[in-house]
Amino acid sequence: MSYRGGIDLGGTKIQAVVIDDDHEVAGQSRRPTPTKGSPADVASEIAAALEEAAAGASVETSALIGIGVGSPGKVDDSAGTVTGAKNLPGWAGSFDLRSALEEACGAPVALGNDVQVATDAEFELGAGRPYQSVLGVFWGTGVGGGIVLDGKPWLGRDAAGEIGHVVVKMGGAECPCGRQGCMEAYAGRLAMELRARKDVERGEKTQLFKIMEERGRTRLTSGVWSRALDRGDELAERLIERAVRALGAGVGSCVNVLDVEAVIIGGGLGLRLGQPYVDRIREAMEPHLFANENPPAVELAALGDLGGAIGASLLARHLVRS
Ligand SMILES: [Zn+2]
């Protein structure tokens, strides 16, 4: 049996997995992403998380065939660098992540875009298996997208799949990206939290922030939204409904361009809210579909929150040890 490593590098957590030849998870570990320091500090945490995951599979990291990393920011696999990963500490510039990890782990490293590798994982091993073309929609802090066409990832010139920034309302709400009317300005968890805070300042009642405190959080996490919905919180329901409508318009419009066979909904909120909300997004898409007699399948991501790390491990398949 041989093993590969996979890393999902996010703004809040580093998820590491060790995967065997059958794509089964043999070991895993999760660590918080450092909030201060430098890219080198983040690389050390990645190496530590991978070491724990490898220990779970009873192997050394140096025995791995290779390690794949799904990273935010601009990823250049040929150069081994990640540039401008804004959610990571001190990472405005460029950092040679490959060299740092190869030295720390003793195995070759391949880099990929975090959202694209999660889409590739769903395409190959998850909800996308029956299809040749899929659009992955990752509904979380922001809204990320990944595209597979005719069985191949579509990266464009490097920036394809930014589905969160399709415009669903001209001159609409301000997006965290600084533009206006983007889907993410209505559906991203960060933007939804800002809106909820404003509504509370205006005197609206909600249990969202009480639930946040009860759960010892400082942010409206997916779990907080989910609980507020369970308790019938009106503001939460209204903002989620607004998000679902924005997703319907944005994703539906992308389907009009790409005509993919399936849309796969993942991400922190997507996974937490689950199938009932996937069904609501499907319904919200319907009025926007041009070829509405032949809508795409809309599926919940099947690999759960390990999907990103499993997808990253797929990057390591073609690595050759030097
Ligand atoms: Zn935007």
PDB file of C-alpha atoms and ligand atoms in Angstrom:
ATOM      1  CA  MET A   1       0.000   0.000   0.000  1.00  0.00           C
ATOM      2  CA  SER A   2       1.259   3.488  -0.810  1.00  0.00           C
ATOM      3  CA  TYR A   3       0.055   6.765   0.647  1.00  0.00           C
ATOM      4  CA  ARG A   4      -0.391  10.377  -0.385  1.00  0.00           C
ATOM      5  CA  GLY A   5      -0.840  13.474   1.722  1.00  0.00           C
ATOM      6  CA  GLY A   6      -3.497  16.117   1.187  1.00  0.00           C
ATOM      7  CA  ILE A   7      -3.759  19.537   2.803  1.00  0.00           C
ATOM      8  CA  ASP A   8      -6.713  21.902   2.771  1.00  0.00           C
ATOM      9  CA  LEU A   9      -5.248  25.242   3.797  1.00  0.00           C
ATOM     10  CA  GLY A  10      -7.973  27.609   4.963  1.00  0.00           C
ATOM     11  CA  GLY A  11      -8.195  30.899   6.802  1.00  0.00           C
ATOM     12  CA  THR A  12      -9.374  29.238  10.013  1.00  0.00           C
ATOM     13  CA  LYS A  13      -8.128  25.659   9.820  1.00  0.00           C
ATOM     14  CA  ILE A  14      -5.528  23.431   8.282  1.00  0.00           C
ATOM     15  CA  GLN A  15      -7.011  20.025   7.449  1.00  0.00           C
ATOM     16  CA  ALA A  16      -4.515  17.263   6.690  1.00  0.00           C
ATOM     17  CA  VAL A  17      -5.293  13.761   5.430  1.00  0.00           C
ATOM     18  CA  VAL A  18      -3.264  10.737   4.450  1.00  0.00           C
ATOM     19  CA  ILE A  19      -4.963   8.735   1.710  1.00  0.00           C
ATOM     20  CA  ASP A  20      -4.255   5.195   0.520  1.00  0.00           C
ATOM     21  CA  ASP A  21      -4.318   3.754  -3.018  1.00  0.00           C
ATOM     22  CA  ASP A  22      -8.083   3.214  -2.796  1.00  0.00           C
ATOM     23  CA  HIS A  23      -8.623   6.896  -1.888  1.00  0.00           C
ATOM     24  CA  GLU A  24      -9.564   5.881   1.646  1.00  0.00           C
ATOM     25  CA  VAL A  25      -8.630   8.223   4.493  1.00  0.00           C
ATOM     26  CA  ALA A  26      -5.959   6.393   6.526  1.00  0.00           C
ATOM     27  CA  GLY A  27      -5.141   9.294   8.855  1.00  0.00           C
ATOM     28  CA  GLN A  28      -6.270  12.842   9.451  1.00  0.00           C
ATOM     29  CA  SER A  29      -5.529  15.858  11.585  1.00  0.00           C
ATOM     30  CA  ARG A  30      -6.874  19.370  11.932  1.00  0.00           C
ATOM     31  CA  ARG A  31      -5.107  22.392  13.383  1.00  0.00           C
ATOM     32  CA  PRO A  32      -6.103  26.036  13.634  1.00  0.00           C
ATOM     33  CA  THR A  33      -4.413  28.255  11.061  1.00  0.00           C
ATOM     34  CA  PRO A  34      -1.969  30.635  12.780  1.00  0.00           C
ATOM     35  CA  THR A  35      -3.492  34.112  13.004  1.00  0.00           C
ATOM     36  CA  LYS A  36      -0.169  35.890  13.307  1.00  0.00           C
ATOM     37  CA  GLY A  37       3.383  35.393  12.128  1.00  0.00           C
ATOM     38  CA  SER A  38       4.578  34.665   8.621  1.00  0.00           C
ATOM     39  CA  PRO A  39       3.987  32.192   5.794  1.00  0.00           C
ATOM     40  CA  ALA A  40       6.879  30.159   7.223  1.00  0.00           C
ATOM     41  CA  ASP A  41       4.887  29.745  10.458  1.00  0.00           C
ATOM     42  CA  VAL A  42       1.881  28.546   8.472  1.00  0.00           C
ATOM     43  CA  ALA A  43       4.133  26.071   6.634  1.00  0.00           C
ATOM     44  CA  SER A  44       5.357  24.708   9.994  1.00  0.00           C
ATOM     45  CA  GLU A  45       1.765  24.136  11.122  1.00  0.00           C
ATOM     46  CA  ILE A  46       0.960  22.385   7.848  1.00  0.00           C
ATOM     47  CA  ALA A  47       3.959  20.093   8.356  1.00  0.00           C
ATOM     48  CA  ALA A  48       2.875  19.390  11.943  1.00  0.00           C
ATOM     49  CA  ALA A  49      -0.699  18.595  10.889  1.00  0.00           C
ATOM     50  CA  LEU A  50       0.560  16.281   8.169  1.00  0.00           C
ATOM     51  CA  GLU A  51       2.878  14.522  10.594  1.00  0.00           C
ATOM     52  CA  GLU A  52      -0.109  13.806  12.870  1.00  0.00           C
ATOM     53  CA  ALA A  53      -2.188  12.553   9.961  1.00  0.00           C
ATOM     54  CA  ALA A  54       0.699  10.335   8.830  1.00  0.00           C
ATOM     55  CA  ALA A  55       1.097   8.964  12.358  1.00  0.00           C
ATOM     56  CA  GLY A  56      -2.582   7.986  12.196  1.00  0.00           C
ATOM     57  CA  ALA A  57      -1.757   5.926   9.110  1.00  0.00           C
ATOM     58  CA  SER A  58       1.440   4.573  10.733  1.00  0.00           C
ATOM     59  CA  VAL A  59       3.748   6.072   8.111  1.00  0.00           C
ATOM     60  CA  GLU A  60       6.392   8.790   8.079  1.00  0.00           C
ATOM     61  CA  THR A  61       5.726  11.874   5.946  1.00  0.00           C
ATOM     62  CA  SER A  62       8.973  11.093   4.110  1.00  0.00           C
ATOM     63  CA  ALA A  63       7.415   7.802   2.945  1.00  0.00           C
ATOM     64  CA  LEU A  64       4.495   9.546   1.200  1.00  0.00           C
ATOM     65  CA  ILE A  65       4.434   9.390  -2.608  1.00  0.00           C
ATOM     66  CA  GLY A  66       3.707  13.067  -2.509  1.00  0.00           C
ATOM     67  CA  ILE A  67       1.763  15.819  -0.815  1.00  0.00           C
ATOM     68  CA  GLY A  68      -0.894  17.975  -2.466  1.00  0.00           C
ATOM     69  CA  VAL A  69      -1.883  21.331  -1.047  1.00  0.00           C
ATOM     70  CA  GLY A  70      -5.099  23.191  -1.859  1.00  0.00           C
ATOM     71  CA  SER A  71      -4.398  26.826  -1.063  1.00  0.00           C
ATOM     72  CA  PRO A  72      -6.172  30.158  -1.246  1.00  0.00           C
ATOM     73  CA  GLY A  73      -4.480  33.050  -3.020  1.00  0.00           C
ATOM     74  CA  LYS A  74      -2.776  32.898  -6.399  1.00  0.00           C
ATOM     75  CA  VAL A  75      -1.194  29.483  -6.753  1.00  0.00           C
ATOM     76  CA  ASP A  76       1.674  28.859  -9.179  1.00  0.00           C
ATOM     77  CA  ASP A  77       2.492  25.156  -9.127  1.00  0.00           C
ATOM     78  CA  SER A  78       5.342  25.457 -11.638  1.00  0.00           C
ATOM     79  CA  ALA A  79       7.097  28.001  -9.408  1.00  0.00           C
ATOM     80  CA  GLY A  80       5.956  26.345  -6.160  1.00  0.00           C
ATOM     81  CA  THR A  81       4.622  29.635  -4.839  1.00  0.00           C
ATOM     82  CA  VAL A  82       1.464  31.035  -3.284  1.00  0.00           C
ATOM     83  CA  THR A  83       0.937  34.791  -3.621  1.00  0.00           C
ATOM     84  CA  GLY A  84      -1.503  37.167  -1.970  1.00  0.00           C
ATOM     85  CA  ALA A  85      -3.323  34.755   0.362  1.00  0.00           C
ATOM     86  CA  LYS A  86      -5.134  37.547   2.188  1.00  0.00           C
ATOM     87  CA  ASN A  87      -6.728  35.395   4.898  1.00  0.00           C
ATOM     88  CA  LEU A  88      -3.338  34.032   5.972  1.00  0.00           C
ATOM     89  CA  PRO A  89      -0.933  35.936   8.224  1.00  0.00           C
ATOM     90  CA  GLY A  90       1.786  38.015   6.563  1.00  0.00           C
ATOM     91  CA  TRP A  91       0.975  36.473   3.183  1.00  0.00           C
ATOM     92  CA  ALA A  92       0.402  39.553   1.002  1.00  0.00           C
ATOM     93  CA  GLY A  93       3.463  38.724  -1.091  1.00  0.00           C
ATOM     94  CA  SER A  94       4.815  35.563  -2.634  1.00  0.00           C
ATOM     95  CA  PHE A  95       6.076  32.562  -0.631  1.00  0.00           C
ATOM     96  CA  ASP A  96       7.814  29.405  -1.822  1.00  0.00           C
ATOM     97  CA  LEU A  97       5.465  26.984  -0.052  1.00  0.00           C
ATOM     98  CA  ARG A  98       6.735  23.977  -1.968  1.00  0.00           C
ATOM     99  CA  SER A  99      10.359  24.327  -0.842  1.00  0.00           C
ATOM    100  CA  ALA A 100       9.313  24.931   2.757  1.00  0.00           C
ATOM    101  CA  LEU A 101       7.084  21.833   2.851  1.00  0.00           C
ATOM    102  CA  GLU A 102       9.425  19.568   0.899  1.00  0.00           C
ATOM    103  CA  GLU A 103      12.165  20.382   3.363  1.00  0.00           C
ATOM    104  CA  ALA A 104       9.936  19.902   6.416  1.00  0.00           C
ATOM    105  CA  CYS A 105       8.169  16.732   5.220  1.00  0.00           C
ATOM    106  CA  GLY A 106      10.763  15.014   3.003  1.00  0.00           C
ATOM    107  CA  ALA A 107       8.324  14.329   0.141  1.00  0.00           C
ATOM    108  CA  PRO A 108       7.502  16.100  -3.145  1.00  0.00           C
ATOM    109  CA  VAL A 109       4.762  18.716  -3.049  1.00  0.00           C
ATOM    110  CA  ALA A 110       2.187  19.838  -5.635  1.00  0.00           C
ATOM    111  CA  LEU A 111       0.055  22.955  -5.245  1.00  0.00           C
ATOM    112  CA  GLY A 112      -3.465  23.731  -6.437  1.00  0.00           C
ATOM    113  CA  ASN A 113      -6.315  26.175  -5.936  1.00  0.00           C
ATOM    114  CA  ASP A 114      -8.341  25.244  -2.832  1.00  0.00           C
ATOM    115  CA  VAL A 115     -11.774  25.463  -4.435  1.00  0.00           C
ATOM    116  CA  GLN A 116     -10.743  23.745  -7.654  1.00  0.00           C
ATOM    117  CA  VAL A 117      -9.242  20.747  -5.848  1.00  0.00           C
ATOM    118  CA  ALA A 118     -12.425  20.399  -3.788  1.00  0.00           C
ATOM    119  CA  THR A 119     -14.417  20.417  -7.034  1.00  0.00           C
ATOM    120  CA  ASP A 120     -12.046  17.861  -8.582  1.00  0.00           C
ATOM    121  CA  ALA A 121     -12.545  15.607  -5.548  1.00  0.00           C
ATOM    122  CA  GLU A 122     -16.333  15.758  -5.857  1.00  0.00           C
ATOM    123  CA  PHE A 123     -16.053  15.169  -9.604  1.00  0.00           C
ATOM    124  CA  GLU A 124     -13.844  12.140  -9.265  1.00  0.00           C
ATOM    125  CA  LEU A 125     -14.870  10.590  -5.952  1.00  0.00           C
ATOM    126  CA  GLY A 126     -18.023  12.303  -4.736  1.00  0.00           C
ATOM    127  CA  ALA A 127     -21.365  13.646  -5.938  1.00  0.00           C
ATOM    128  CA  GLY A 128     -19.976  14.421  -9.410  1.00  0.00           C
ATOM    129  CA  ARG A 129     -19.030  10.843 -10.318  1.00  0.00           C
ATOM    130  CA  PRO A 130     -21.924  10.239 -12.760  1.00  0.00           C
ATOM    131  CA  TYR A 131     -21.160  13.409 -14.740  1.00  0.00           C
ATOM    132  CA  GLN A 132     -18.626  14.775 -17.238  1.00  0.00           C
ATOM    133  CA  SER A 133     -19.234  18.454 -16.500  1.00  0.00           C
ATOM    134  CA  VAL A 134     -19.876  19.974 -13.092  1.00  0.00           C
ATOM    135  CA  LEU A 135     -19.968  23.322 -11.367  1.00  0.00           C
ATOM    136  CA  GLY A 136     -18.878  23.213  -7.709  1.00  0.00           C
ATOM    137  CA  VAL A 137     -20.349  25.935  -5.509  1.00  0.00           C
ATOM    138  CA  PHE A 138     -18.790  26.338  -2.075  1.00  0.00           C
ATOM    139  CA  TRP A 139     -21.134  28.327   0.125  1.00  0.00           C
ATOM    140  CA  GLY A 140     -19.231  29.488   3.186  1.00  0.00           C
ATOM    141  CA  THR A 141     -17.481  32.628   4.445  1.00  0.00           C
ATOM    142  CA  GLY A 142     -17.380  33.623   0.795  1.00  0.00           C
ATOM    143  CA  VAL A 143     -18.806  31.787  -2.186  1.00  0.00           C
ATOM    144  CA  GLY A 144     -16.201  29.927  -4.246  1.00  0.00           C
ATOM    145  CA  GLY A 145     -16.642  28.050  -7.487  1.00  0.00           C
ATOM    146  CA  GLY A 146     -14.844  25.312  -9.377  1.00  0.00           C
ATOM    147  CA  ILE A 147     -15.477  24.116 -12.910  1.00  0.00           C
ATOM    148  CA  VAL A 148     -14.941  20.765 -14.617  1.00  0.00           C
ATOM    149  CA  LEU A 149     -15.767  20.633 -18.347  1.00  0.00           C
ATOM    150  CA  ASP A 150     -15.549  17.461 -20.427  1.00  0.00           C
ATOM    151  CA  GLY A 151     -13.780  15.773 -17.540  1.00  0.00           C
ATOM    152  CA  LYS A 152     -11.099  18.446 -17.191  1.00  0.00           C
ATOM    153  CA  PRO A 153     -10.695  21.241 -14.668  1.00  0.00           C
ATOM    154  CA  TRP A 154     -11.245  24.655 -16.268  1.00  0.00           C
ATOM    155  CA  LEU A 155      -8.954  27.246 -14.696  1.00  0.00           C
ATOM    156  CA  GLY A 156      -9.236  29.900 -17.386  1.00  0.00           C
ATOM    157  CA  ARG A 157      -6.169  32.103 -17.418  1.00  0.00           C
ATOM    158  CA  ASP A 158      -5.892  31.445 -13.679  1.00  0.00           C
ATOM    159  CA  ALA A 159      -8.961  33.099 -12.217  1.00  0.00           C
ATOM    160  CA  ALA A 160     -11.913  31.057 -13.472  1.00  0.00           C
ATOM    161  CA  GLY A 161     -14.619  29.921 -11.106  1.00  0.00           C
ATOM    162  CA  GLU A 162     -14.992  33.166  -9.107  1.00  0.00           C
ATOM    163  CA  ILE A 163     -18.684  32.528  -8.925  1.00  0.00           C
ATOM    164  CA  GLY A 164     -19.094  34.589  -5.759  1.00  0.00           C
ATOM    165  CA  HIS A 165     -18.494  37.696  -7.826  1.00  0.00           C
ATOM    166  CA  VAL A 166     -21.067  37.219 -10.550  1.00  0.00           C
ATOM    167  CA  VAL A 167     -23.417  40.178 -10.300  1.00  0.00           C
ATOM    168  CA  VAL A 168     -26.925  39.399  -9.125  1.00  0.00           C
ATOM    169  CA  LYS A 169     -27.974  43.045  -8.660  1.00  0.00           C
ATOM    170  CA  MET A 170     -26.602  46.048 -10.539  1.00  0.00           C
ATOM    171  CA  GLY A 171     -25.526  48.705  -8.051  1.00  0.00           C
ATOM    172  CA  GLY A 172     -26.463  46.314  -5.252  1.00  0.00           C
ATOM    173  CA  ALA A 173     -24.967  45.516  -1.853  1.00  0.00           C
ATOM    174  CA  GLU A 174     -21.290  46.091  -1.230  1.00  0.00           C
ATOM    175  CA  CYS A 175     -19.213  42.917  -1.552  1.00  0.00           C
ATOM    176  CA  PRO A 176     -16.183  42.087   0.622  1.00  0.00           C
ATOM    177  CA  CYS A 177     -14.234  42.315  -2.685  1.00  0.00           C
ATOM    178  CA  GLY A 178     -15.062  46.016  -2.875  1.00  0.00           C
ATOM    179  CA  ARG A 179     -17.437  45.726  -5.826  1.00  0.00           C
ATOM    180  CA  GLN A 180     -21.206  45.996  -5.773  1.00  0.00           C
ATOM    181  CA  GLY A 181     -24.034  43.552  -6.240  1.00  0.00           C
ATOM    182  CA  CYS A 182     -21.930  40.364  -6.260  1.00  0.00           C
ATOM    183  CA  MET A 183     -23.649  37.107  -5.266  1.00  0.00           C
ATOM    184  CA  GLU A 184     -21.235  36.898  -2.300  1.00  0.00           C
ATOM    185  CA  ALA A 185     -22.513  40.258  -1.020  1.00  0.00           C
ATOM    186  CA  TYR A 186     -25.823  38.482  -0.329  1.00  0.00           C
ATOM    187  CA  ALA A 187     -24.830  34.862   0.205  1.00  0.00           C
ATOM    188  CA  GLY A 188     -21.346  34.908   1.787  1.00  0.00           C
ATOM    189  CA  ARG A 189     -21.338  34.273   5.528  1.00  0.00           C
ATOM    190  CA  LEU A 190     -19.105  37.279   6.143  1.00  0.00           C
ATOM    191  CA  ALA A 191     -21.427  39.641   4.275  1.00  0.00           C
ATOM    192  CA  MET A 192     -24.496  38.069   5.933  1.00  0.00           C
ATOM    193  CA  GLU A 193     -22.984  38.675   9.365  1.00  0.00           C
ATOM    194  CA  LEU A 194     -22.281  42.345   8.549  1.00  0.00           C
ATOM    195  CA  ARG A 195     -25.869  42.711   7.386  1.00  0.00           C
ATOM    196  CA  ALA A 196     -27.218  41.027  10.538  1.00  0.00           C
ATOM    197  CA  ARG A 197     -25.159  43.399  12.737  1.00  0.00           C
ATOM    198  CA  LYS A 198     -26.545  46.401  10.851  1.00  0.00           C
ATOM    199  CA  ASP A 199     -30.095  45.123  11.211  1.00  0.00           C
ATOM    200  CA  VAL A 200     -29.566  44.719  14.970  1.00  0.00           C
ATOM    201  CA  GLU A 201     -28.246  48.296  15.188  1.00  0.00           C
ATOM    202  CA  ARG A 202     -31.470  49.369  13.517  1.00  0.00           C
ATOM    203  CA  GLY A 203     -33.391  47.696  16.319  1.00  0.00           C
ATOM    204  CA  GLU A 204     -34.230  44.319  14.807  1.00  0.00           C
ATOM    205  CA  LYS A 205     -34.485  41.359  17.142  1.00  0.00           C
ATOM    206  CA  THR A 206     -32.562  38.166  16.563  1.00  0.00           C
ATOM    207  CA  GLN A 207     -31.139  35.257  18.568  1.00  0.00           C
ATOM    208  CA  LEU A 208     -28.137  34.992  16.240  1.00  0.00           C
ATOM    209  CA  PHE A 209     -25.676  36.833  18.484  1.00  0.00           C
ATOM    210  CA  LYS A 210     -26.983  35.227  21.663  1.00  0.00           C
ATOM    211  CA  ILE A 211     -26.450  31.791  20.120  1.00  0.00           C
ATOM    212  CA  MET A 212     -22.984  32.903  19.012  1.00  0.00           C
ATOM    213  CA  GLU A 213     -22.089  33.785  22.617  1.00  0.00           C
ATOM    214  CA  GLU A 214     -23.652  30.610  24.043  1.00  0.00           C
ATOM    215  CA  ARG A 215     -21.459  28.596  21.725  1.00  0.00           C
ATOM    216  CA  GLY A 216     -18.353  30.587  22.635  1.00  0.00           C
ATOM    217  CA  ARG A 217     -17.898  31.956  19.137  1.00  0.00           C
ATOM    218  CA  THR A 218     -16.867  35.390  17.971  1.00  0.00           C
ATOM    219  CA  ARG A 219     -18.382  34.961  14.493  1.00  0.00           C
ATOM    220  CA  LEU A 220     -21.699  33.813  13.122  1.00  0.00           C
ATOM    221  CA  THR A 221     -20.460  30.365  12.151  1.00  0.00           C
ATOM    222  CA  SER A 222     -22.448  27.926  10.030  1.00  0.00           C
ATOM    223  CA  GLY A 223     -23.469  26.179  13.250  1.00  0.00           C
ATOM    224  CA  VAL A 224     -24.817  29.442  14.683  1.00  0.00           C
ATOM    225  CA  TRP A 225     -26.925  30.081  11.560  1.00  0.00           C
ATOM    226  CA  SER A 226     -28.192  26.525  11.616  1.00  0.00           C
ATOM    227  CA  ARG A 227     -29.294  26.757  15.265  1.00  0.00           C
ATOM    228  CA  ALA A 228     -30.991  30.103  14.740  1.00  0.00           C
ATOM    229  CA  LEU A 229     -32.962  28.589  11.850  1.00  0.00           C
ATOM    230  CA  ASP A 230     -33.916  25.615  14.035  1.00  0.00           C
ATOM    231  CA  ARG A 231     -35.260  28.053  16.619  1.00  0.00           C
ATOM    232  CA  GLY A 232     -37.326  29.846  13.978  1.00  0.00           C
ATOM    233  CA  ASP A 233     -35.339  33.100  14.196  1.00  0.00           C
ATOM    234  CA  GLU A 234     -36.976  35.488  11.749  1.00  0.00           C
ATOM    235  CA  LEU A 235     -33.936  37.583  10.870  1.00  0.00           C
ATOM    236  CA  ALA A 236     -31.841  34.456  10.283  1.00  0.00           C
ATOM    237  CA  GLU A 237     -34.555  32.987   8.078  1.00  0.00           C
ATOM    238  CA  ARG A 238     -34.880  36.218   6.110  1.00  0.00           C
ATOM    239  CA  LEU A 239     -31.134  36.605   5.504  1.00  0.00           C
ATOM    240  CA  ILE A 240     -30.785  32.955   4.552  1.00  0.00           C
ATOM    241  CA  GLU A 241     -33.718  33.260   2.157  1.00  0.00           C
ATOM    242  CA  ARG A 242     -32.012  36.321   0.628  1.00  0.00           C
ATOM    243  CA  ALA A 243     -28.816  34.273   0.276  1.00  0.00           C
ATOM    244  CA  VAL A 244     -30.708  31.399  -1.359  1.00  0.00           C
ATOM    245  CA  ARG A 245     -32.317  33.769  -3.863  1.00  0.00           C
ATOM    246  CA  ALA A 246     -28.928  35.299  -4.708  1.00  0.00           C
ATOM    247  CA  LEU A 247     -27.484  31.794  -5.172  1.00  0.00           C
ATOM    248  CA  GLY A 248     -30.421  30.905  -7.397  1.00  0.00           C
ATOM    249  CA  ALA A 249     -29.801  33.916  -9.642  1.00  0.00           C
ATOM    250  CA  GLY A 250     -25.999  33.626  -9.694  1.00  0.00           C
ATOM    251  CA  VAL A 251     -25.706  29.875 -10.092  1.00  0.00           C
ATOM    252  CA  GLY A 252     -28.600  29.781 -12.544  1.00  0.00           C
ATOM    253  CA  SER A 253     -26.879  32.431 -14.686  1.00  0.00           C
ATOM    254  CA  CYS A 254     -23.632  30.447 -14.686  1.00  0.00           C
ATOM    255  CA  VAL A 255     -25.552  27.350 -15.779  1.00  0.00           C
ATOM    256  CA  ASN A 256     -26.955  29.390 -18.686  1.00  0.00           C
ATOM    257  CA  VAL A 257     -23.359  29.967 -19.829  1.00  0.00           C
ATOM    258  CA  LEU A 258     -21.792  26.590 -19.091  1.00  0.00           C
ATOM    259  CA  ASP A 259     -24.739  24.170 -19.397  1.00  0.00           C
ATOM    260  CA  VAL A 260     -23.081  21.727 -16.992  1.00  0.00           C
ATOM    261  CA  GLU A 261     -24.732  18.419 -16.160  1.00  0.00           C
ATOM    262  CA  ALA A 262     -24.591  19.006 -12.424  1.00  0.00           C
ATOM    263  CA  VAL A 263     -24.158  21.684  -9.801  1.00  0.00           C
ATOM    264  CA  ILE A 264     -22.598  20.476  -6.545  1.00  0.00           C
ATOM    265  CA  ILE A 265     -23.216  22.516  -3.421  1.00  0.00           C
ATOM    266  CA  GLY A 266     -20.592  22.343  -0.657  1.00  0.00           C
ATOM    267  CA  GLY A 267     -18.829  24.770   1.679  1.00  0.00           C
ATOM    268  CA  GLY A 268     -19.353  25.318   5.400  1.00  0.00           C
ATOM    269  CA  LEU A 269     -22.917  26.626   5.158  1.00  0.00           C
ATOM    270  CA  GLY A 270     -23.887  24.329   2.307  1.00  0.00           C
ATOM    271  CA  LEU A 271     -22.750  21.232   4.196  1.00  0.00           C
ATOM    272  CA  ARG A 272     -24.233  22.367   7.501  1.00  0.00           C
ATOM    273  CA  LEU A 273     -27.655  23.289   6.112  1.00  0.00           C
ATOM    274  CA  GLY A 274     -27.646  20.215   3.893  1.00  0.00           C
ATOM    275  CA  GLN A 275     -30.158  18.716   1.490  1.00  0.00           C
ATOM    276  CA  PRO A 276     -33.224  20.879   2.327  1.00  0.00           C
ATOM    277  CA  TYR A 277     -31.240  23.972   1.347  1.00  0.00           C
ATOM    278  CA  VAL A 278     -29.789  22.334  -1.746  1.00  0.00           C
ATOM    279  CA  ASP A 279     -33.438  21.777  -2.747  1.00  0.00           C
ATOM    280  CA  ARG A 280     -34.241  25.419  -2.024  1.00  0.00           C
ATOM    281  CA  ILE A 281     -31.289  26.578  -4.146  1.00  0.00           C
ATOM    282  CA  ARG A 282     -32.483  24.312  -6.969  1.00  0.00           C
ATOM    283  CA  GLU A 283     -35.942  25.913  -6.760  1.00  0.00           C
ATOM    284  CA  ALA A 284     -34.438  29.409  -6.640  1.00  0.00           C
ATOM    285  CA  MET A 285     -32.440  28.654  -9.805  1.00  0.00           C
ATOM    286  CA  GLU A 286     -35.478  27.561 -11.813  1.00  0.00           C
ATOM    287  CA  PRO A 287     -36.874  30.972 -12.821  1.00  0.00           C
ATOM    288  CA  HIS A 288     -33.410  31.971 -14.117  1.00  0.00           C
ATOM    289  CA  LEU A 289     -32.706  28.906 -16.256  1.00  0.00           C
ATOM    290  CA  PHE A 290     -32.985  29.616 -19.953  1.00  0.00           C
ATOM    291  CA  ALA A 291     -33.087  25.941 -20.961  1.00  0.00           C
ATOM    292  CA  ASN A 292     -35.550  25.251 -18.169  1.00  0.00           C
ATOM    293  CA  GLU A 293     -36.890  22.085 -19.785  1.00  0.00           C
ATOM    294  CA  ASN A 294     -33.521  20.466 -19.120  1.00  0.00           C
ATOM    295  CA  PRO A 295     -32.200  21.696 -15.753  1.00  0.00           C
ATOM    296  CA  PRO A 296     -28.908  20.349 -14.346  1.00  0.00           C
ATOM    297  CA  ALA A 297     -28.844  18.019 -11.361  1.00  0.00           C
ATOM    298  CA  VAL A 298     -28.221  19.954  -8.134  1.00  0.00           C
ATOM    299  CA  GLU A 299     -26.464  17.804  -5.558  1.00  0.00           C
ATOM    300  CA  LEU A 300     -25.068  18.133  -2.062  1.00  0.00           C
ATOM    301  CA  ALA A 301     -21.276  17.618  -1.892  1.00  0.00           C
ATOM    302  CA  ALA A 302     -20.674  14.012  -0.842  1.00  0.00           C
ATOM    303  CA  LEU A 303     -17.197  14.165   0.679  1.00  0.00           C
ATOM    304  CA  GLY A 304     -18.098  16.523   3.521  1.00  0.00           C
ATOM    305  CA  ASP A 305     -15.511  18.805   5.007  1.00  0.00           C
ATOM    306  CA  LEU A 306     -12.620  16.479   4.132  1.00  0.00           C
ATOM    307  CA  GLY A 307     -13.327  17.072   0.426  1.00  0.00           C
ATOM    308  CA  GLY A 308     -10.767  19.841   0.065  1.00  0.00           C
ATOM    309  CA  ALA A 309      -7.959  17.812   1.610  1.00  0.00           C
ATOM    310  CA  ILE A 310      -8.908  14.663  -0.320  1.00  0.00           C
ATOM    311  CA  GLY A 311      -8.940  16.717  -3.517  1.00  0.00           C
ATOM    312  CA  ALA A 312      -5.519  18.125  -2.701  1.00  0.00           C
ATOM    313  CA  SER A 313      -4.178  14.575  -2.281  1.00  0.00           C
ATOM    314  CA  LEU A 314      -5.236  13.875  -5.882  1.00  0.00           C
ATOM    315  CA  LEU A 315      -2.664  16.490  -6.984  1.00  0.00           C
ATOM    316  CA  ALA A 316       0.042  14.234  -5.588  1.00  0.00           C
ATOM    317  CA  ARG A 317      -0.791  11.250  -7.810  1.00  0.00           C
ATOM    318  CA  HIS A 318       1.478  12.290 -10.641  1.00  0.00           C
ATOM    319  CA  LEU A 319       4.432  13.324  -8.543  1.00  0.00           C
ATOM    320  CA  VAL A 320       7.656  11.444  -9.033  1.00  0.00           C
ATOM    321  CA  ARG A 321      10.197  11.254  -6.269  1.00  0.00           C
ATOM    322  CA  SER A 322      13.564  12.697  -7.210  1.00  0.00           C
TER     323      SER A 322
HETATM  324 ZN    ZN B   1     -17.409  40.597  -5.072  1.00  0.00          ZN
END
